[in-house]
Coordinates of C-alpha atoms in Angstrom, one line a residue:
M1 CA 15.5 10.4 -9.1
R2 CA 12.1 10.2 -7.3
H3 CA 10.5 6.9 -6.5
L4 CA 7.5 5.8 -4.4
I5 CA 8.4 2.8 -2.3
D6 CA 6.6 3.7 0.9
P7 CA 3.9 6.2 1.8
T8 CA 6.4 8.1 3.9
D9 CA 8.4 8.8 0.8
L10 CA 5.9 11.6 0.2
S11 CA 5.7 14.7 2.3
S12 CA 2.3 16.0 3.5
S13 CA 2.4 18.7 0.9
E14 CA 3.3 16.2 -1.9
L15 CA 0.4 13.9 -0.8
Q16 CA -1.9 16.9 -1.1
E17 CA -0.4 17.8 -4.5
I18 CA -1.2 14.3 -5.9
I19 CA -4.7 14.3 -4.5
D20 CA -5.4 17.8 -5.8
L21 CA -4.1 16.8 -9.3
A22 CA -6.3 13.7 -9.2
L23 CA -9.3 15.8 -8.5
D24 CA -8.4 18.1 -11.3
I25 CA -8.1 15.1 -13.7
I26 CA -11.5 14.0 -12.6
A27 CA -12.9 17.5 -13.3
D28 CA -11.3 17.9 -16.7
P29 CA -9.9 14.6 -18.1
A30 CA -9.5 16.0 -21.7
Q31 CA -6.9 18.4 -20.4
Y32 CA -4.6 15.5 -19.6
A33 CA -5.3 13.2 -22.6
D34 CA -1.8 13.9 -24.2
A35 CA 0.2 14.5 -21.0
C36 CA 2.3 11.4 -21.4
R37 CA 2.4 11.2 -25.2
G38 CA 5.6 9.4 -26.2
K39 CA 6.2 8.0 -22.6
K40 CA 6.2 4.3 -21.6
L41 CA 5.2 2.7 -18.4
A42 CA 6.6 -0.8 -17.6
T43 CA 4.3 -2.9 -15.4
L44 CA 6.4 -5.6 -13.8
F45 CA 3.9 -7.8 -12.0
Y46 CA 5.5 -10.9 -10.4
E47 CA 2.2 -12.0 -8.7
P48 CA -1.5 -11.9 -9.8
S49 CA -3.3 -8.6 -9.8
T50 CA -6.5 -7.2 -11.4
R51 CA -7.3 -3.8 -10.1
T52 CA -3.7 -2.5 -9.5
R53 CA -2.2 -3.7 -12.9
L54 CA -5.2 -2.7 -15.0
S55 CA -5.6 0.7 -13.2
F56 CA -1.9 1.5 -14.0
T57 CA -2.4 0.4 -17.6
S58 CA -5.6 2.4 -17.9
A59 CA -4.0 5.4 -16.2
M60 CA -1.1 5.5 -18.6
M61 CA -3.3 5.0 -21.7
E62 CA -5.7 7.8 -20.6
L63 CA -2.6 10.1 -20.3
G64 CA -1.7 9.3 -23.9
G65 CA 1.2 7.0 -23.1
N66 CA 2.1 3.4 -23.8
V67 CA 2.5 0.3 -21.6
I68 CA 5.0 -2.5 -21.7
G69 CA 5.9 -5.2 -19.2
F70 CA 4.6 -8.6 -18.0
S71 CA 1.7 -9.8 -15.8
N72 CA 3.4 -13.2 -15.2
A73 CA 7.0 -13.5 -14.2
A74 CA 7.1 -17.0 -15.7
N75 CA 6.9 -15.3 -19.1
S76 CA 10.0 -13.2 -18.4
S77 CA 13.7 -13.8 -17.8
V78 CA 12.9 -14.2 -14.1
S79 CA 12.1 -17.8 -15.0
K80 CA 15.8 -18.1 -16.0
G81 CA 17.0 -16.8 -12.7
E82 CA 17.4 -13.0 -13.5
T83 CA 17.5 -10.9 -10.4
V84 CA 15.3 -7.9 -9.6
A85 CA 18.3 -5.6 -9.9
D86 CA 19.2 -6.9 -13.4
T87 CA 15.6 -6.9 -14.6
T88 CA 15.3 -3.2 -13.5
K89 CA 18.5 -2.2 -15.3
V90 CA 17.2 -3.8 -18.5
I91 CA 13.8 -2.2 -18.2
S92 CA 15.3 1.2 -17.6
C93 CA 16.6 1.0 -21.1
F94 CA 13.1 0.6 -22.6
A95 CA 10.7 2.6 -20.4
D96 CA 10.3 6.0 -18.6
I97 CA 8.7 4.7 -15.4
I98 CA 8.2 1.3 -13.6
A99 CA 5.3 0.0 -11.6
M100 CA 6.4 -3.2 -9.7
R101 CA 4.2 -5.8 -7.8
H102 CA 6.2 -8.5 -6.1
P103 CA 5.5 -11.2 -3.5
I104 CA 8.9 -10.7 -1.9
E105 CA 9.2 -7.8 0.5
G106 CA 11.8 -5.2 -0.4
A107 CA 11.9 -6.1 -4.1
P108 CA 10.7 -2.6 -5.2
L109 CA 13.3 -0.9 -3.1
I110 CA 16.0 -3.1 -4.7
S111 CA 14.5 -2.0 -8.1
A112 CA 14.7 1.7 -7.1
L113 CA 18.3 1.3 -6.0
N114 CA 19.2 0.0 -9.4
A115 CA 16.9 2.1 -11.7
S116 CA 17.7 5.1 -13.8
I117 CA 13.9 5.9 -14.0
P118 CA 11.2 6.3 -11.3
V119 CA 10.0 3.1 -9.6
I120 CA 6.5 2.8 -8.1
N121 CA 5.9 0.1 -5.5
A122 CA 2.6 -1.6 -6.6
G123 CA 2.7 -3.9 -3.5
D124 CA 5.5 -6.0 -2.0
G125 CA 4.4 -9.0 0.0
S126 CA 2.7 -8.0 3.2
H127 CA 4.9 -4.9 3.6
A128 CA 3.6 -1.9 1.7
H129 CA 1.1 -0.8 -1.0
P130 CA 1.5 3.0 -1.3
T131 CA -0.6 3.5 -4.4
Q132 CA -3.6 1.8 -2.7
T133 CA -3.0 4.3 0.1
L134 CA -3.3 7.2 -2.4
T135 CA -6.4 5.6 -3.7
D136 CA -7.8 5.3 -0.2
L137 CA -7.0 8.9 0.6
L138 CA -8.6 10.2 -2.6
T139 CA -11.7 8.1 -1.8
I140 CA -12.0 9.4 1.7
R141 CA -11.6 13.0 0.5
R142 CA -14.2 12.5 -2.2
E143 CA -16.7 10.7 0.1
L144 CA -16.3 12.8 3.2
G145 CA -14.7 16.0 2.0
R146 CA -11.7 15.6 4.4
C147 CA -8.8 13.3 5.5
D148 CA -8.5 14.7 9.0
N149 CA -10.8 14.5 12.0
L150 CA -11.6 10.9 11.4
T151 CA -12.1 7.7 13.3
I152 CA -11.3 4.8 11.0
G153 CA -11.8 1.1 11.9
F154 CA -9.5 -1.5 10.3
C155 CA -11.0 -5.0 10.3
G156 CA -9.7 -8.4 9.3
D157 CA -6.1 -9.2 8.4
L158 CA -4.1 -6.4 10.1
R159 CA -0.9 -8.5 10.3
F160 CA -0.3 -9.2 6.6
G161 CA -2.5 -6.4 5.3
R162 CA 0.0 -4.1 3.5
T163 CA -2.9 -1.8 2.6
V164 CA -3.6 -1.3 6.3
H165 CA 0.0 -0.7 7.2
S166 CA 0.4 1.9 4.4
L167 CA -2.8 3.7 5.1
I168 CA -2.0 4.0 8.8
K169 CA 1.4 5.5 8.0
A170 CA -0.2 8.0 5.7
L171 CA -3.0 9.0 8.1
S172 CA -0.4 9.7 10.7
R173 CA 0.3 12.9 8.7
F174 CA -3.2 14.2 9.3
E175 CA -4.8 15.9 12.3
N176 CA -7.1 14.2 14.8
V177 CA -7.1 10.7 13.3
K178 CA -8.1 7.9 15.6
V179 CA -7.7 4.2 14.7
V180 CA -9.8 1.2 15.9
L181 CA -8.3 -2.2 15.3
I182 CA -10.6 -5.2 14.9
A183 CA -8.8 -8.5 14.4
P184 CA -8.2 -12.0 16.0
D185 CA -5.0 -12.5 18.0
E186 CA -3.3 -14.2 15.0
L187 CA -3.9 -11.2 12.7
K188 CA -3.4 -8.2 15.0
L189 CA -1.4 -5.2 13.8
P190 CA 2.3 -5.8 14.2
A191 CA 3.9 -4.3 17.3
Y192 CA 6.4 -2.2 15.2
M193 CA 3.4 -0.5 13.5
K194 CA 1.9 0.5 16.8
E195 CA 5.3 1.6 18.3
E196 CA 6.9 3.3 15.3
V197 CA 3.7 4.9 13.7
C198 CA 0.9 5.2 16.2
D199 CA 2.9 5.9 19.3
R200 CA 5.6 7.9 17.6
Y201 CA 3.2 10.2 15.7
G202 CA 0.5 10.3 18.4
V203 CA -2.2 8.4 16.6
P204 CA -4.6 7.1 19.3
Y205 CA -5.6 3.5 18.8
E206 CA -7.7 0.8 20.5
E207 CA -8.1 -2.9 19.9
V208 CA -11.6 -4.3 20.1
A209 CA -13.1 -7.8 19.8
S210 CA -16.0 -7.2 17.5
M211 CA -17.0 -4.9 14.7
E212 CA -20.4 -4.3 16.3
E213 CA -18.9 -2.4 19.3
A214 CA -16.8 -0.3 17.0
M215 CA -19.4 0.5 14.4
P216 CA -21.1 3.5 16.0
L217 CA -17.8 5.3 16.4
L218 CA -16.6 5.1 12.9
D219 CA -16.4 7.5 10.0
I220 CA -14.6 5.0 7.8
F221 CA -14.9 1.2 8.1
Y222 CA -11.9 -0.4 6.2
M223 CA -12.5 -4.1 5.6
T224 CA -9.7 -6.5 4.5
R225 CA -9.7 -10.1 3.4
V226 CA -7.7 -12.8 5.2
Q227 CA -4.9 -13.4 2.7
K228 CA -4.4 -17.1 2.1
E229 CA -1.3 -16.5 0.0
R230 CA 0.6 -14.9 3.0
F231 CA 0.1 -17.9 5.3
L232 CA 2.8 -20.6 5.5
D233 CA 0.3 -23.1 7.1
Q234 CA -3.1 -24.1 5.8
E235 CA -4.4 -24.8 9.3
D236 CA -3.5 -21.3 10.5
Y237 CA -5.5 -19.9 7.6
D238 CA -8.5 -22.1 8.1
R239 CA -8.7 -21.1 11.8
V240 CA -9.1 -17.4 11.0
K241 CA -10.5 -17.1 7.5
D242 CA -14.1 -16.5 8.6
C243 CA -13.4 -14.5 11.7
F244 CA -15.2 -11.3 10.6
I245 CA -17.9 -11.0 8.0
L246 CA -19.7 -7.7 7.4
T247 CA -23.4 -8.0 6.7
A248 CA -26.1 -5.4 6.2
D249 CA -27.5 -6.2 9.6
K250 CA -24.2 -5.3 11.3
L251 CA -24.5 -1.7 9.8
K252 CA -27.7 -0.9 11.6
N253 CA -25.8 1.1 14.3
A254 CA -23.3 2.8 11.9
K255 CA -23.4 6.5 11.1
P256 CA -25.5 7.5 8.0
E257 CA -22.4 9.2 6.6
M258 CA -19.9 6.4 7.4
R259 CA -18.2 4.9 4.4
I260 CA -17.1 1.3 3.8
L261 CA -13.8 0.8 2.0
H262 CA -12.1 -2.4 0.9
P263 CA -8.9 -2.8 -1.3
L264 CA -10.5 -5.8 -3.0
P265 CA -10.6 -8.6 -4.0
R266 CA -13.1 -9.8 -1.5
V267 CA -13.9 -13.4 -0.8
N268 CA -16.7 -13.6 1.7
E269 CA -15.8 -10.9 4.3
I270 CA -18.4 -8.5 2.9
A271 CA -21.8 -10.0 2.1
I272 CA -23.3 -9.2 -1.2
D273 CA -26.3 -7.5 0.5
V274 CA -24.0 -4.7 1.6
D275 CA -23.3 -3.6 -2.0
A276 CA -26.7 -1.9 -2.2
D277 CA -26.0 0.3 0.8
P278 CA -25.0 3.9 -0.3
R279 CA -22.2 3.8 2.4
A280 CA -20.5 1.0 0.4
A281 CA -17.8 2.9 -1.4
Y282 CA -15.4 0.1 -2.5
F283 CA -16.3 0.0 -6.2
R284 CA -16.1 3.8 -6.3
Q285 CA -12.7 3.3 -4.6
V286 CA -11.6 1.2 -7.6
E287 CA -12.2 4.0 -10.1
N288 CA -10.4 6.5 -7.8
G289 CA -7.4 4.3 -8.1
K290 CA -7.1 5.1 -11.8
F291 CA -7.3 8.8 -11.3
V292 CA -4.8 8.9 -8.5
R293 CA -2.3 6.7 -10.4
M294 CA -2.6 9.1 -13.4
A295 CA -1.7 12.0 -11.0
L296 CA 1.2 10.0 -9.5
I297 CA 2.7 9.1 -12.8
L298 CA 2.6 12.8 -13.9
K299 CA 4.1 14.0 -10.6
L300 CA 7.0 11.4 -10.5
L301 CA 7.9 12.2 -14.1
E302 CA 7.9 15.9 -13.3
W303 CA 9.8 15.6 -10.0
S304 CA 12.4 13.3 -11.5
K305 CA 13.5 16.2 -13.7
I306 CA 14.2 18.5 -10.7
P307 CA 17.4 17.7 -8.8
S308 CA 16.2 19.5 -5.7
M309 CA 13.2 17.1 -5.6
E310 CA 15.4 14.0 -5.1
R311 CA 15.0 12.0 -1.9
R312 CA 17.2 9.5 -0.1
L313 CA 16.1 5.9 -0.5
L314 CA 17.9 4.7 2.6
P315 CA 17.1 6.1 6.0
D316 CA 19.7 7.9 8.1
G317 CA 21.8 5.5 10.2
T318 CA 21.5 2.6 7.8
I319 CA 24.3 0.0 8.3
P320 CA 25.2 -2.7 5.7
N321 CA 26.0 -6.3 6.3
A322 CA 25.8 -6.2 10.1
Y323 CA 22.8 -8.6 10.5
H324 CA 20.7 -11.1 8.6
C325 CA 16.9 -10.6 8.3
S326 CA 14.6 -12.9 10.2
N327 CA 11.9 -12.7 7.6
P328 CA 11.9 -15.6 5.2
K329 CA 10.0 -13.5 2.7
C330 CA 12.5 -10.7 2.6
I331 CA 14.4 -10.0 -0.6
S332 CA 17.7 -10.2 1.4
N333 CA 16.9 -13.9 1.9
H334 CA 16.1 -14.6 -1.8
E335 CA 18.6 -12.7 -3.9
P336 CA 22.3 -11.7 -3.6
V337 CA 21.7 -8.2 -2.2
E338 CA 23.4 -6.2 0.5
T339 CA 21.7 -6.6 3.9
L340 CA 20.7 -3.2 5.2
F341 CA 19.5 -2.4 8.7
R342 CA 18.3 0.9 10.2
P343 CA 17.8 2.0 13.8
D344 CA 14.6 0.9 15.4
R345 CA 13.0 4.3 16.2
A346 CA 10.9 2.8 19.0
N347 CA 13.7 0.8 20.6
P348 CA 17.0 2.6 20.9
G349 CA 20.0 0.3 20.3
K350 CA 17.9 -2.1 18.2
Y351 CA 17.7 -2.4 14.4
R352 CA 15.1 -3.3 11.7
C353 CA 15.6 -4.5 8.1
V354 CA 15.4 -1.6 5.6
Y355 CA 13.6 -3.9 3.1
C356 CA 10.8 -5.4 5.2
E357 CA 10.9 -3.8 8.7
S358 CA 11.7 -7.2 10.4
K359 CA 14.1 -7.7 13.3
P360 CA 17.5 -9.2 12.8
R361 CA 17.8 -13.0 12.9
S362 CA 18.8 -14.1 16.5

């Protein structure tokens, strides 16, 4: 069975296959209008979503398939205490493929470990969002004609921003990509991302204090909102919520061909006056999400029929029940699942949680 839980679940060639198929769908949508006739997508959304849920729904409908599921976990048996594992086993009886959004990190991996159909991670807490990454890559390709030889600036919430984490992982597969990190101390990119992705794969990065000093260098400016729902303390959120705001004036030194991306929703981090700038690509980015999810659904359904296309869900060296995760938002601290830890690639002899990448509890 094939699943998409993390961007690294896809090889470089598979990433390219999905992007190429999305481009073909854009060029000739009528050719794919019945590609999923008789198939059902289950959208299991345990937290609010507009773009991701509706783009999955739209994608399956435009492929000729049907959609079942829920957009509010309170309206499902989750409200009665049903676990992710049991929900998945039930839904596997009704659908052909699952898209899951969950506030608890590692929930889609638990789903994949218990599913008999493909599972797509549509976002788990602040951990990963691989379909947004595919959306971002397709947008970069359509806007600039390439996904390599880029300098990309990430601004805002780099600590909790799962879209940032996922895109940096994916970009590590491409040649000559440089990363500029623009965030306050409280929201800096986690150390494990720098060590295990940037350092390991040779992705040069620098941290700067302002977007103005980075702007002239960038081919892509990737803005993110400060995510109130990820904070445990209101005061911490209030202190950083307005730390960076992109206005039209701050683009005066940017390259004419630079593009502005944002996973949306925005709050106030991109001023309305930026929308009229032709470099603002974030609404075009939304539409690309539909096309790339159409391609992903088709590819996962195809690959899941080919035994040689199967991939291991758990990394080499995974050890069970040796540690407890330090992350209070990890699935292992919320449901009766086996604790799983893998070797920390950047720190020999150390381990990280398979579900959320956190360190063991001390």
